[in-house]
Amino acid sequence: MAVIVQKYGGSSVADTERVMAVARRVVDTARQGHQVVVVVSAQGKTTDQLIAKAKEISKNPPKRELDMLLATGEQASIALLAMAIDSLGQPVISLTGPQGGILTDTQHTKARIRMVNGDRIREELQKGQVVIVAGFQGLTPNNDIATLGRGGSDTTAVAVAAALDADVCEIYTDVDGVYSADPRLVPAARKLKKIDYGEMLELAFQGAKVLQPRSVEVAAVYGVAIHVRSSFSYEEGTMVREVDSVEREITVTGVASDENCAKVTLAGIPSDVHTLCHIFTSLAQVGINVDMIVQAAASKGTTHLSFTVTREDLDETLSTIARIKGEEAWEVFADDNVAKVSIVGAGMMTNPGVAAKMFEALTEENIPVFVVSTSEIKVSCLVPRDRHVDAVRACHRKFELDAVK
Ligand code: ADP
Ligand code: ASP
Ligand code: MG
């Protein structure tokens, strides 16, 4: 008997027919004699709709209250799925994140799971029940509900799998695995049989939303094998696990893009390290994650600084900068008509010329590059938002990712 964690995303439970299809799949697994824990997301576009509703009331709603609202999406879907499974004659119980022992920190709307107390889940499994746990939510040390950031149900599933020492964590979604690029943007993208945690983490960070980055981080730490597969077929998907370098055949594994970015430029700031430190510390203090950073000397003693943040953090970034700036004579520019395109591959570490080849691909398509950042296993370029699909396709072609077997 295995312990299996299955996570179903929003599109997999979008309507009653799909909820029933998921229920049948869960019951099949349980009837093979396995203990099954199901983590489920809110139905379809529910979370987007709840956010839009909140924004109708207030441009900047209190984050605690936003979490109260957003958590209702998953609370509805766990109950509906439990009803569907019950209607097939299978004992089942649904639990909210707090009931399921998902304990988070206090960062509302982007909380991190601190630990999973698996006692209640184990107790319910012992009774021979399927246990459904609401994704994306948990309990803070103040006994409040917090959500885990967009796509957070993936992280709930992996954290629960780690806590239960599950045999496998299956992430069921609307594509049948992890591809060399988003198959919706690149029809020639290829399904990967396996991918290393490090590469998957980087792809996820760079915008491949098939897995939430934090879920891959947790999987790597606890050695949870993730099987990403389709909820609409029985085909094998992609295994996310440790892949040793001997198994690695190619330099670039995938291309990702992220439209959720905005560029802020501070022109004419003093070029001393104290100013830099003050700016980035102040942003960090209000929980803003800065991604790409580039600095260029302007006139003597001053510099131009550009960096990127997520689009939802742009307003708070600008108000934080305005506070620091005070009466100083710098200029502040913001541009959210940008997107980041990244190539990712662990093989890059040992192969020179990868960045050059990426620039070549973009030049051939006349795509301007505003900011570049690199790590050992990725190169990212900030490009105009309306050219990002062309950029992804050009890179995918240049590195011949559709041709790799
Ligand atoms: P769910 O609702 O099941 O959590 P998501 O919409 O969060 O599903 O993630 C699945 C989507 O991720 C796919 O529909 C696909 O468009 C997108 N995606 C982006 N990059 C990739 C990739 N490299 N491989 C597969 N899917 C990707
Ligand atoms: N419902 C949440 C979202 O839309 C969490 C998830 O789907 O993983 O982001
Ligand atoms: Mg998702």
Short mmCIF file of C-alpha atoms and ligand atoms in Angstrom, two decimals:
data_model
loop_
_atom_site.label_atom_id
_atom_site.label_comp_id
_atom_site.label_asym_id
_atom_site.label_seq_id
_atom_site.Cartn_x
_atom_site.Cartn_y
_atom_site.Cartn_z
CA MET A 1 0.00 0.00 0.00
CA ALA A 2 1.42 3.35 -1.03
CA VAL A 3 0.71 6.83 0.26
CA ILE A 4 -0.14 8.95 -2.78
CA VAL A 5 -0.67 12.70 -2.85
CA GLN A 6 -2.60 13.95 -5.88
CA LYS A 7 -3.05 17.66 -6.62
CA TYR A 8 -5.66 18.89 -9.05
CA GLY A 9 -5.41 22.45 -10.38
CA GLY A 10 -8.22 24.88 -11.10
CA SER A 11 -8.87 23.85 -14.69
CA SER A 12 -9.04 20.17 -13.63
CA VAL A 13 -12.02 20.91 -11.36
CA ALA A 14 -13.51 23.79 -13.37
CA ASP A 15 -17.08 22.44 -13.59
CA THR A 16 -19.26 19.63 -12.26
CA GLU A 17 -18.31 17.23 -15.03
CA ARG A 18 -14.63 17.69 -14.30
CA VAL A 19 -15.15 17.41 -10.54
CA MET A 20 -16.85 14.05 -11.17
CA ALA A 21 -13.99 12.93 -13.46
CA VAL A 22 -11.44 13.81 -10.75
CA ALA A 23 -13.58 11.98 -8.17
CA ARG A 24 -13.54 8.82 -10.33
CA ARG A 25 -9.79 8.99 -10.70
CA VAL A 26 -9.29 9.43 -6.95
CA VAL A 27 -11.66 6.56 -6.15
CA ASP A 28 -9.85 4.30 -8.66
CA THR A 29 -6.57 5.00 -6.88
CA ALA A 30 -8.08 4.41 -3.43
CA ARG A 31 -9.66 1.12 -4.58
CA GLN A 32 -6.24 -0.13 -5.68
CA GLY A 33 -5.53 -0.18 -1.93
CA HIS A 34 -3.57 3.08 -1.64
CA GLN A 35 -3.94 5.81 0.96
CA VAL A 36 -4.84 8.92 -1.01
CA VAL A 37 -4.56 12.56 -0.02
CA VAL A 38 -5.98 14.99 -2.55
CA VAL A 39 -4.99 18.65 -2.65
CA VAL A 40 -7.31 20.78 -4.71
CA SER A 41 -7.34 24.34 -6.07
CA ALA A 42 -10.25 26.71 -6.48
CA GLN A 43 -12.42 25.97 -9.51
CA GLY A 44 -11.47 27.53 -12.86
CA LYS A 45 -10.89 31.27 -12.64
CA THR A 46 -12.40 31.62 -9.15
CA THR A 47 -9.28 33.15 -7.59
CA ASP A 48 -9.02 35.77 -10.36
CA GLN A 49 -12.69 36.61 -9.90
CA LEU A 50 -12.33 36.97 -6.13
CA ILE A 51 -9.34 39.29 -6.59
CA ALA A 52 -11.32 41.38 -9.10
CA LYS A 53 -14.22 41.62 -6.63
CA ALA A 54 -11.90 42.80 -3.87
CA LYS A 55 -10.43 45.44 -6.21
CA GLU A 56 -13.94 46.73 -6.94
CA ILE A 57 -14.25 47.55 -3.25
CA SER A 58 -10.74 48.82 -2.61
CA LYS A 59 -7.65 49.44 -4.72
CA ASN A 60 -5.46 48.27 -1.90
CA PRO A 61 -7.46 45.88 0.33
CA PRO A 62 -5.98 44.79 3.67
CA LYS A 63 -3.98 41.65 2.92
CA ARG A 64 -5.44 39.73 5.86
CA GLU A 65 -8.95 40.30 4.52
CA LEU A 66 -7.88 39.45 0.97
CA ASP A 67 -6.69 36.11 2.31
CA MET A 68 -10.03 35.55 4.08
CA LEU A 69 -11.72 36.05 0.71
CA LEU A 70 -9.30 34.07 -1.48
CA ALA A 71 -9.34 31.06 0.85
CA THR A 72 -13.07 30.63 0.17
CA GLY A 73 -12.29 29.48 -3.41
CA GLU A 74 -10.49 26.36 -2.21
CA GLN A 75 -12.98 25.82 0.62
CA ALA A 76 -15.76 25.50 -1.97
CA SER A 77 -13.84 23.08 -4.18
CA ILE A 78 -12.81 20.69 -1.37
CA ALA A 79 -16.44 20.38 -0.27
CA LEU A 80 -17.69 19.79 -3.84
CA LEU A 81 -15.02 17.18 -4.52
CA ALA A 82 -15.81 15.45 -1.21
CA MET A 83 -19.50 15.30 -2.20
CA ALA A 84 -18.55 13.84 -5.58
CA ILE A 85 -16.31 11.16 -4.03
CA ASP A 86 -18.98 10.35 -1.44
CA SER A 87 -21.53 9.91 -4.24
CA LEU A 88 -19.31 7.13 -5.63
CA GLY A 89 -19.52 5.28 -2.30
CA GLN A 90 -15.97 6.05 -1.14
CA PRO A 91 -15.45 7.28 2.45
CA VAL A 92 -13.95 10.77 2.30
CA ILE A 93 -13.41 13.88 4.39
CA SER A 94 -12.42 17.40 3.35
CA LEU A 95 -10.16 19.61 5.47
CA THR A 96 -9.30 23.28 5.13
CA GLY A 97 -5.58 24.17 5.24
CA PRO A 98 -5.75 25.00 8.98
CA GLN A 99 -7.65 21.76 9.73
CA GLY A 100 -5.08 19.85 7.70
CA GLY A 101 -2.24 21.21 9.87
CA ILE A 102 -0.74 23.52 7.23
CA LEU A 103 1.11 26.09 9.34
CA THR A 104 2.46 29.24 7.70
CA ASP A 105 4.26 32.45 8.58
CA THR A 106 2.39 35.76 8.80
CA GLN A 107 3.14 37.17 5.29
CA HIS A 108 -0.44 37.48 4.07
CA THR A 109 -0.95 36.78 0.32
CA LYS A 110 2.56 35.32 -0.02
CA ALA A 111 2.91 33.22 3.11
CA ARG A 112 5.41 30.39 3.33
CA ILE A 113 4.60 27.05 4.90
CA ARG A 114 6.59 26.71 8.15
CA MET A 115 5.56 23.13 8.79
CA VAL A 116 2.82 20.61 8.20
CA ASN A 117 1.42 18.88 11.26
CA GLY A 118 0.24 15.70 9.58
CA ASP A 119 -1.53 14.18 12.64
CA ARG A 120 -5.10 14.92 11.55
CA ILE A 121 -4.49 13.79 7.96
CA ARG A 122 -2.91 10.53 9.19
CA GLU A 123 -5.78 9.97 11.64
CA GLU A 124 -8.37 10.35 8.87
CA LEU A 125 -6.38 8.11 6.50
CA GLN A 126 -6.28 5.42 9.21
CA LYS A 127 -10.09 5.38 9.15
CA GLY A 128 -9.90 4.28 5.51
CA GLN A 129 -10.95 7.65 4.13
CA VAL A 130 -9.67 9.66 1.22
CA VAL A 131 -8.51 12.98 2.69
CA ILE A 132 -9.00 16.17 0.69
CA VAL A 133 -6.94 19.18 1.78
CA ALA A 134 -7.55 22.71 0.54
CA GLY A 135 -4.56 23.98 -1.42
CA PHE A 136 -3.07 27.48 -1.24
CA GLN A 137 -3.96 28.19 2.42
CA GLY A 138 -2.72 27.67 5.95
CA LEU A 139 -2.83 29.00 9.49
CA THR A 140 -0.52 31.73 10.80
CA PRO A 141 0.85 31.77 14.36
CA ASN A 142 -1.88 34.42 15.03
CA ASN A 143 -4.58 31.88 14.10
CA ASP A 144 -5.40 33.73 10.90
CA ILE A 145 -5.84 32.23 7.45
CA ALA A 146 -3.04 33.07 5.03
CA THR A 147 -2.61 32.19 1.35
CA LEU A 148 0.60 31.04 -0.31
CA GLY A 149 0.81 33.19 -3.44
CA ARG A 150 -0.55 32.35 -6.90
CA GLY A 151 -0.16 28.71 -7.77
CA GLY A 152 0.31 27.87 -4.09
CA SER A 153 -1.65 24.61 -4.17
CA ASP A 154 1.39 22.96 -5.74
CA THR A 155 3.35 23.84 -2.63
CA THR A 156 0.62 22.54 -0.32
CA ALA A 157 0.75 19.21 -2.18
CA VAL A 158 4.52 18.86 -2.00
CA ALA A 159 4.65 19.92 1.67
CA VAL A 160 1.94 17.40 2.56
CA ALA A 161 3.79 14.69 0.58
CA ALA A 162 6.97 15.50 2.51
CA ALA A 163 5.18 15.45 5.89
CA LEU A 164 3.54 12.08 5.16
CA ASP A 165 6.67 10.66 3.53
CA ALA A 166 4.44 9.88 0.55
CA ASP A 167 5.61 7.56 -2.21
CA VAL A 168 4.78 10.06 -4.92
CA CYS A 169 3.31 13.52 -5.39
CA GLU A 170 1.26 13.71 -8.57
CA ILE A 171 0.47 17.17 -9.90
CA TYR A 172 -2.48 16.89 -12.28
CA THR A 173 -2.92 19.83 -14.61
CA ASP A 174 -4.14 20.87 -18.05
CA VAL A 175 -0.92 19.93 -19.88
CA ASP A 176 0.58 16.45 -19.87
CA GLY A 177 3.95 17.35 -18.41
CA VAL A 178 6.72 19.91 -18.29
CA TYR A 179 7.70 21.06 -21.79
CA SER A 180 10.79 22.74 -23.23
CA ALA A 181 8.63 25.92 -23.33
CA ASP A 182 5.02 26.78 -22.59
CA PRO A 183 3.23 24.64 -25.22
CA ARG A 184 0.61 27.37 -25.54
CA LEU A 185 3.27 29.78 -26.80
CA VAL A 186 5.49 27.36 -28.68
CA PRO A 187 3.59 24.66 -30.55
CA ALA A 188 6.89 22.89 -31.31
CA ALA A 189 7.73 22.54 -27.60
CA ARG A 190 8.70 19.06 -26.50
CA LYS A 191 7.63 17.15 -23.41
CA LEU A 192 10.50 16.33 -21.07
CA LYS A 193 10.57 12.83 -19.53
CA LYS A 194 12.50 14.07 -16.53
CA ILE A 195 13.91 17.30 -15.22
CA ASP A 196 16.27 18.09 -12.40
CA TYR A 197 15.04 20.06 -9.36
CA GLY A 198 17.53 22.87 -10.03
CA GLU A 199 16.46 23.37 -13.64
CA MET A 200 12.76 23.07 -12.78
CA LEU A 201 13.18 25.59 -9.99
CA GLU A 202 14.84 28.05 -12.34
CA LEU A 203 12.20 27.54 -15.07
CA ALA A 204 9.45 28.05 -12.48
CA PHE A 205 11.13 31.19 -11.12
CA GLN A 206 11.43 32.51 -14.66
CA GLY A 207 7.71 32.16 -15.27
CA ALA A 208 6.92 28.55 -16.27
CA LYS A 209 3.83 28.50 -14.10
CA VAL A 210 3.26 24.75 -14.40
CA LEU A 211 4.73 24.51 -10.87
CA GLN A 212 4.98 27.18 -8.18
CA PRO A 213 8.72 27.78 -7.54
CA ARG A 214 8.34 27.22 -3.81
CA SER A 215 6.90 23.74 -4.44
CA VAL A 216 10.07 22.74 -6.30
CA GLU A 217 12.21 24.21 -3.53
CA VAL A 218 10.37 22.14 -0.90
CA ALA A 219 10.54 19.02 -3.11
CA ALA A 220 14.31 19.40 -3.50
CA VAL A 221 14.87 19.87 0.24
CA TYR A 222 12.77 16.84 1.23
CA GLY A 223 13.53 14.68 -1.82
CA VAL A 224 9.89 14.49 -2.93
CA ALA A 225 9.56 13.11 -6.48
CA ILE A 226 6.95 15.11 -8.39
CA HIS A 227 5.09 13.59 -11.31
CA VAL A 228 3.53 16.37 -13.43
CA ARG A 229 0.78 14.89 -15.62
CA SER A 230 -2.55 15.54 -17.26
CA SER A 231 -5.84 15.13 -15.45
CA PHE A 232 -7.44 14.41 -18.84
CA SER A 233 -5.35 11.37 -19.82
CA TYR A 234 -3.49 8.42 -18.31
CA GLU A 235 -0.25 9.14 -20.14
CA GLU A 236 3.01 9.33 -18.20
CA GLY A 237 4.02 12.94 -17.62
CA THR A 238 7.33 14.45 -16.45
CA MET A 239 9.26 13.35 -13.37
CA VAL A 240 10.85 16.20 -11.42
CA ARG A 241 13.64 14.62 -9.41
CA GLU A 242 17.38 14.62 -8.96
CA VAL A 243 19.09 14.06 -12.33
CA ASP A 244 22.84 13.45 -12.24
CA SER A 245 25.11 15.17 -14.72
CA VAL A 246 25.80 11.95 -16.65
CA GLU A 247 22.11 11.78 -17.56
CA ARG A 248 22.18 15.34 -18.87
CA GLU A 249 22.52 15.60 -22.60
CA ILE A 250 21.92 19.22 -23.57
CA THR A 251 23.06 22.73 -22.73
CA VAL A 252 19.70 24.46 -22.66
CA THR A 253 16.72 22.53 -21.31
CA GLY A 254 13.94 25.06 -21.64
CA VAL A 255 12.77 28.59 -22.30
CA ALA A 256 10.43 30.49 -19.99
CA SER A 257 8.83 33.89 -20.05
CA ASP A 258 7.29 36.11 -17.45
CA GLU A 259 4.94 38.97 -18.24
CA ASN A 260 4.49 39.78 -14.59
CA CYS A 261 7.31 42.28 -14.39
CA ALA A 262 7.84 45.99 -14.35
CA LYS A 263 11.02 48.01 -14.70
CA VAL A 264 11.83 50.91 -12.42
CA THR A 265 14.65 53.30 -13.30
CA LEU A 266 16.17 55.79 -10.89
CA ALA A 267 18.21 58.31 -12.85
CA GLY A 268 20.90 60.49 -11.30
CA ILE A 269 21.13 58.85 -7.89
CA PRO A 270 24.36 59.22 -5.89
CA SER A 271 26.71 56.42 -6.87
CA ASP A 272 27.61 55.41 -3.34
CA VAL A 273 26.89 52.06 -1.83
CA HIS A 274 24.89 53.59 1.06
CA THR A 275 22.21 54.85 -1.31
CA LEU A 276 21.98 51.45 -3.00
CA CYS A 277 21.80 49.73 0.35
CA HIS A 278 19.12 52.12 1.61
CA ILE A 279 16.95 51.61 -1.49
CA PHE A 280 17.05 47.83 -1.50
CA THR A 281 16.77 47.46 2.28
CA SER A 282 13.69 49.69 2.29
CA LEU A 283 12.08 47.58 -0.47
CA ALA A 284 12.93 44.36 1.34
CA GLN A 285 11.41 45.70 4.56
CA VAL A 286 8.03 46.06 2.89
CA GLY A 287 8.31 42.55 1.41
CA ILE A 288 9.15 43.55 -2.17
CA ASN A 289 11.31 41.12 -4.11
CA VAL A 290 13.66 42.77 -6.57
CA ASP A 291 14.67 40.62 -9.51
CA MET A 292 16.99 41.98 -12.23
CA ILE A 293 19.31 44.87 -11.33
CA VAL A 294 21.53 46.95 -13.59
CA GLN A 295 23.54 50.04 -12.83
CA ALA A 296 25.25 52.38 -15.29
CA ALA A 297 27.46 55.35 -14.51
CA ALA A 298 25.91 58.70 -15.44
CA SER A 299 27.80 61.92 -14.82
CA LYS A 300 30.49 62.11 -12.15
CA GLY A 301 29.24 60.86 -8.79
CA THR A 302 25.83 59.86 -10.05
CA THR A 303 24.45 56.70 -11.57
CA HIS A 304 21.35 55.27 -13.27
CA LEU A 305 19.85 52.26 -11.57
CA SER A 306 17.24 49.99 -13.16
CA PHE A 307 15.60 47.02 -11.51
CA THR A 308 12.51 44.87 -11.95
CA VAL A 309 9.70 43.94 -9.57
CA THR A 310 6.39 42.15 -10.12
CA ARG A 311 3.57 44.24 -11.57
CA GLU A 312 1.51 43.92 -8.40
CA ASP A 313 4.43 45.29 -6.37
CA LEU A 314 4.95 48.30 -8.67
CA ASP A 315 2.70 50.78 -6.80
CA GLU A 316 4.23 49.92 -3.44
CA THR A 317 7.72 50.09 -4.96
CA LEU A 318 7.08 53.59 -6.30
CA SER A 319 5.64 54.83 -3.02
CA THR A 320 8.59 53.37 -1.11
CA ILE A 321 11.01 55.04 -3.53
CA ALA A 322 9.13 58.35 -3.22
CA ARG A 323 9.59 58.19 0.57
CA ILE A 324 13.35 57.60 0.25
CA LYS A 325 13.77 60.18 -2.48
CA GLY A 326 12.18 63.03 -0.52
CA GLU A 327 13.47 66.26 -2.03
CA GLU A 328 16.45 64.66 -3.82
CA ALA A 329 16.86 65.60 -7.48
CA TRP A 330 16.64 62.13 -8.97
CA GLU A 331 14.21 61.09 -11.64
CA VAL A 332 12.02 58.00 -11.34
CA PHE A 333 10.63 56.14 -14.37
CA ALA A 334 8.38 53.08 -14.37
CA ASP A 335 7.64 50.81 -17.33
CA ASP A 336 5.36 47.80 -17.13
CA ASN A 337 5.36 47.15 -20.86
CA VAL A 338 8.15 44.65 -20.45
CA ALA A 339 8.53 40.89 -20.11
CA LYS A 340 11.39 38.64 -19.16
CA VAL A 341 12.53 35.81 -21.38
CA SER A 342 14.94 33.24 -19.98
CA ILE A 343 16.84 30.22 -21.19
CA VAL A 344 17.58 27.61 -18.54
CA GLY A 345 19.93 24.64 -18.48
CA ALA A 346 22.41 23.11 -16.07
CA GLY A 347 24.67 22.32 -19.05
CA MET A 348 25.38 26.06 -19.43
CA MET A 349 27.86 25.95 -16.58
CA THR A 350 30.35 24.09 -18.75
CA ASN A 351 29.51 25.50 -22.20
CA PRO A 352 30.65 29.01 -23.13
CA GLY A 353 28.83 31.16 -25.68
CA VAL A 354 25.28 30.43 -24.56
CA ALA A 355 24.40 34.05 -23.78
CA ALA A 356 25.92 35.14 -27.11
CA LYS A 357 23.70 32.67 -28.93
CA MET A 358 20.63 34.00 -27.14
CA PHE A 359 21.49 37.60 -28.10
CA GLU A 360 22.00 36.42 -31.67
CA ALA A 361 18.52 34.85 -31.70
CA LEU A 362 16.97 38.11 -30.41
CA THR A 363 18.99 40.29 -32.80
CA GLU A 364 17.87 38.20 -35.78
CA GLU A 365 14.28 39.03 -34.80
CA ASN A 366 15.04 42.71 -34.09
CA ILE A 367 14.01 42.37 -30.48
CA PRO A 368 15.62 44.99 -28.21
CA VAL A 369 17.00 43.93 -24.83
CA PHE A 370 16.70 46.36 -21.89
CA VAL A 371 18.28 44.42 -19.01
CA VAL A 372 20.22 41.15 -18.81
CA SER A 373 20.83 38.95 -15.81
CA THR A 374 22.57 35.62 -15.55
CA SER A 375 23.19 32.82 -13.12
CA GLU A 376 25.12 29.57 -13.52
CA ILE A 377 22.12 27.93 -15.15
CA LYS A 378 20.13 30.72 -16.79
CA VAL A 379 20.30 33.84 -18.92
CA SER A 380 17.39 36.30 -18.72
CA CYS A 381 16.65 39.25 -21.00
CA LEU A 382 14.07 41.94 -20.42
CA VAL A 383 12.29 42.66 -23.72
CA PRO A 384 9.24 44.66 -24.85
CA ARG A 385 6.11 42.88 -23.67
CA ASP A 386 4.54 42.71 -27.11
CA ARG A 387 7.62 40.87 -28.46
CA HIS A 388 8.03 38.28 -25.73
CA VAL A 389 6.32 35.43 -27.61
CA ASP A 390 8.56 36.08 -30.63
CA ALA A 391 11.53 36.08 -28.28
CA VAL A 392 10.57 32.75 -26.69
CA ARG A 393 10.08 31.16 -30.12
CA ALA A 394 13.34 32.57 -31.44
CA CYS A 395 15.31 31.16 -28.49
CA HIS A 396 13.52 27.81 -28.69
CA ARG A 397 14.45 27.57 -32.37
CA LYS A 398 18.02 28.78 -31.92
CA PHE A 399 18.79 26.13 -29.30
CA GLU A 400 16.97 23.52 -31.42
CA LEU A 401 14.84 22.45 -28.49
CA ASP A 402 12.14 20.96 -30.67
CA ALA A 403 14.72 18.66 -32.25
CA VAL A 404 16.13 17.18 -29.04
CA LYS A 405 15.16 13.55 -28.44
P1 ADP B 1 -3.15 24.45 -12.66
O1 ADP B 1 -4.41 25.24 -12.68
O2 ADP B 1 -3.37 22.98 -12.94
O3 ADP B 1 -2.32 24.70 -11.44
P2 ADP B 1 -1.48 26.24 -14.19
O4 ADP B 1 -2.24 27.08 -15.15
O5 ADP B 1 -1.03 26.84 -12.92
O6 ADP B 1 -2.32 24.91 -13.94
O7 ADP B 1 -0.18 25.62 -14.91
C1 ADP B 1 -0.32 24.92 -16.13
C2 ADP B 1 0.04 25.84 -17.29
O8 ADP B 1 1.44 26.13 -17.22
C3 ADP B 1 -0.13 25.21 -18.65
O9 ADP B 1 -1.44 25.37 -19.12
C4 ADP B 1 0.90 25.96 -19.50
O10 ADP B 1 0.30 26.94 -20.32
C5 ADP B 1 1.79 26.64 -18.49
N1 ADP B 1 3.23 26.40 -18.72
C6 ADP B 1 4.17 27.38 -18.75
N2 ADP B 1 5.36 26.87 -19.02
C7 ADP B 1 5.21 25.54 -19.17
C8 ADP B 1 6.11 24.47 -19.46
N3 ADP B 1 7.42 24.68 -19.64
N4 ADP B 1 5.61 23.22 -19.53
C9 ADP B 1 4.28 23.00 -19.35
N5 ADP B 1 3.38 23.97 -19.07
C10 ADP B 1 3.84 25.24 -18.98
N1 ASP B 2 -6.29 29.09 -6.54
C1 ASP B 2 -4.95 29.62 -6.39
C2 ASP B 2 -4.52 30.39 -7.62
O1 ASP B 2 -5.31 30.52 -8.56
C3 ASP B 2 -3.95 28.57 -6.02
C4 ASP B 2 -3.65 27.55 -7.09
O2 ASP B 2 -4.39 27.45 -8.06
O3 ASP B 2 -2.65 26.84 -6.95
O4 ASP B 2 -3.44 30.91 -7.65
MG MG B 3 -0.94 26.21 -10.94
#
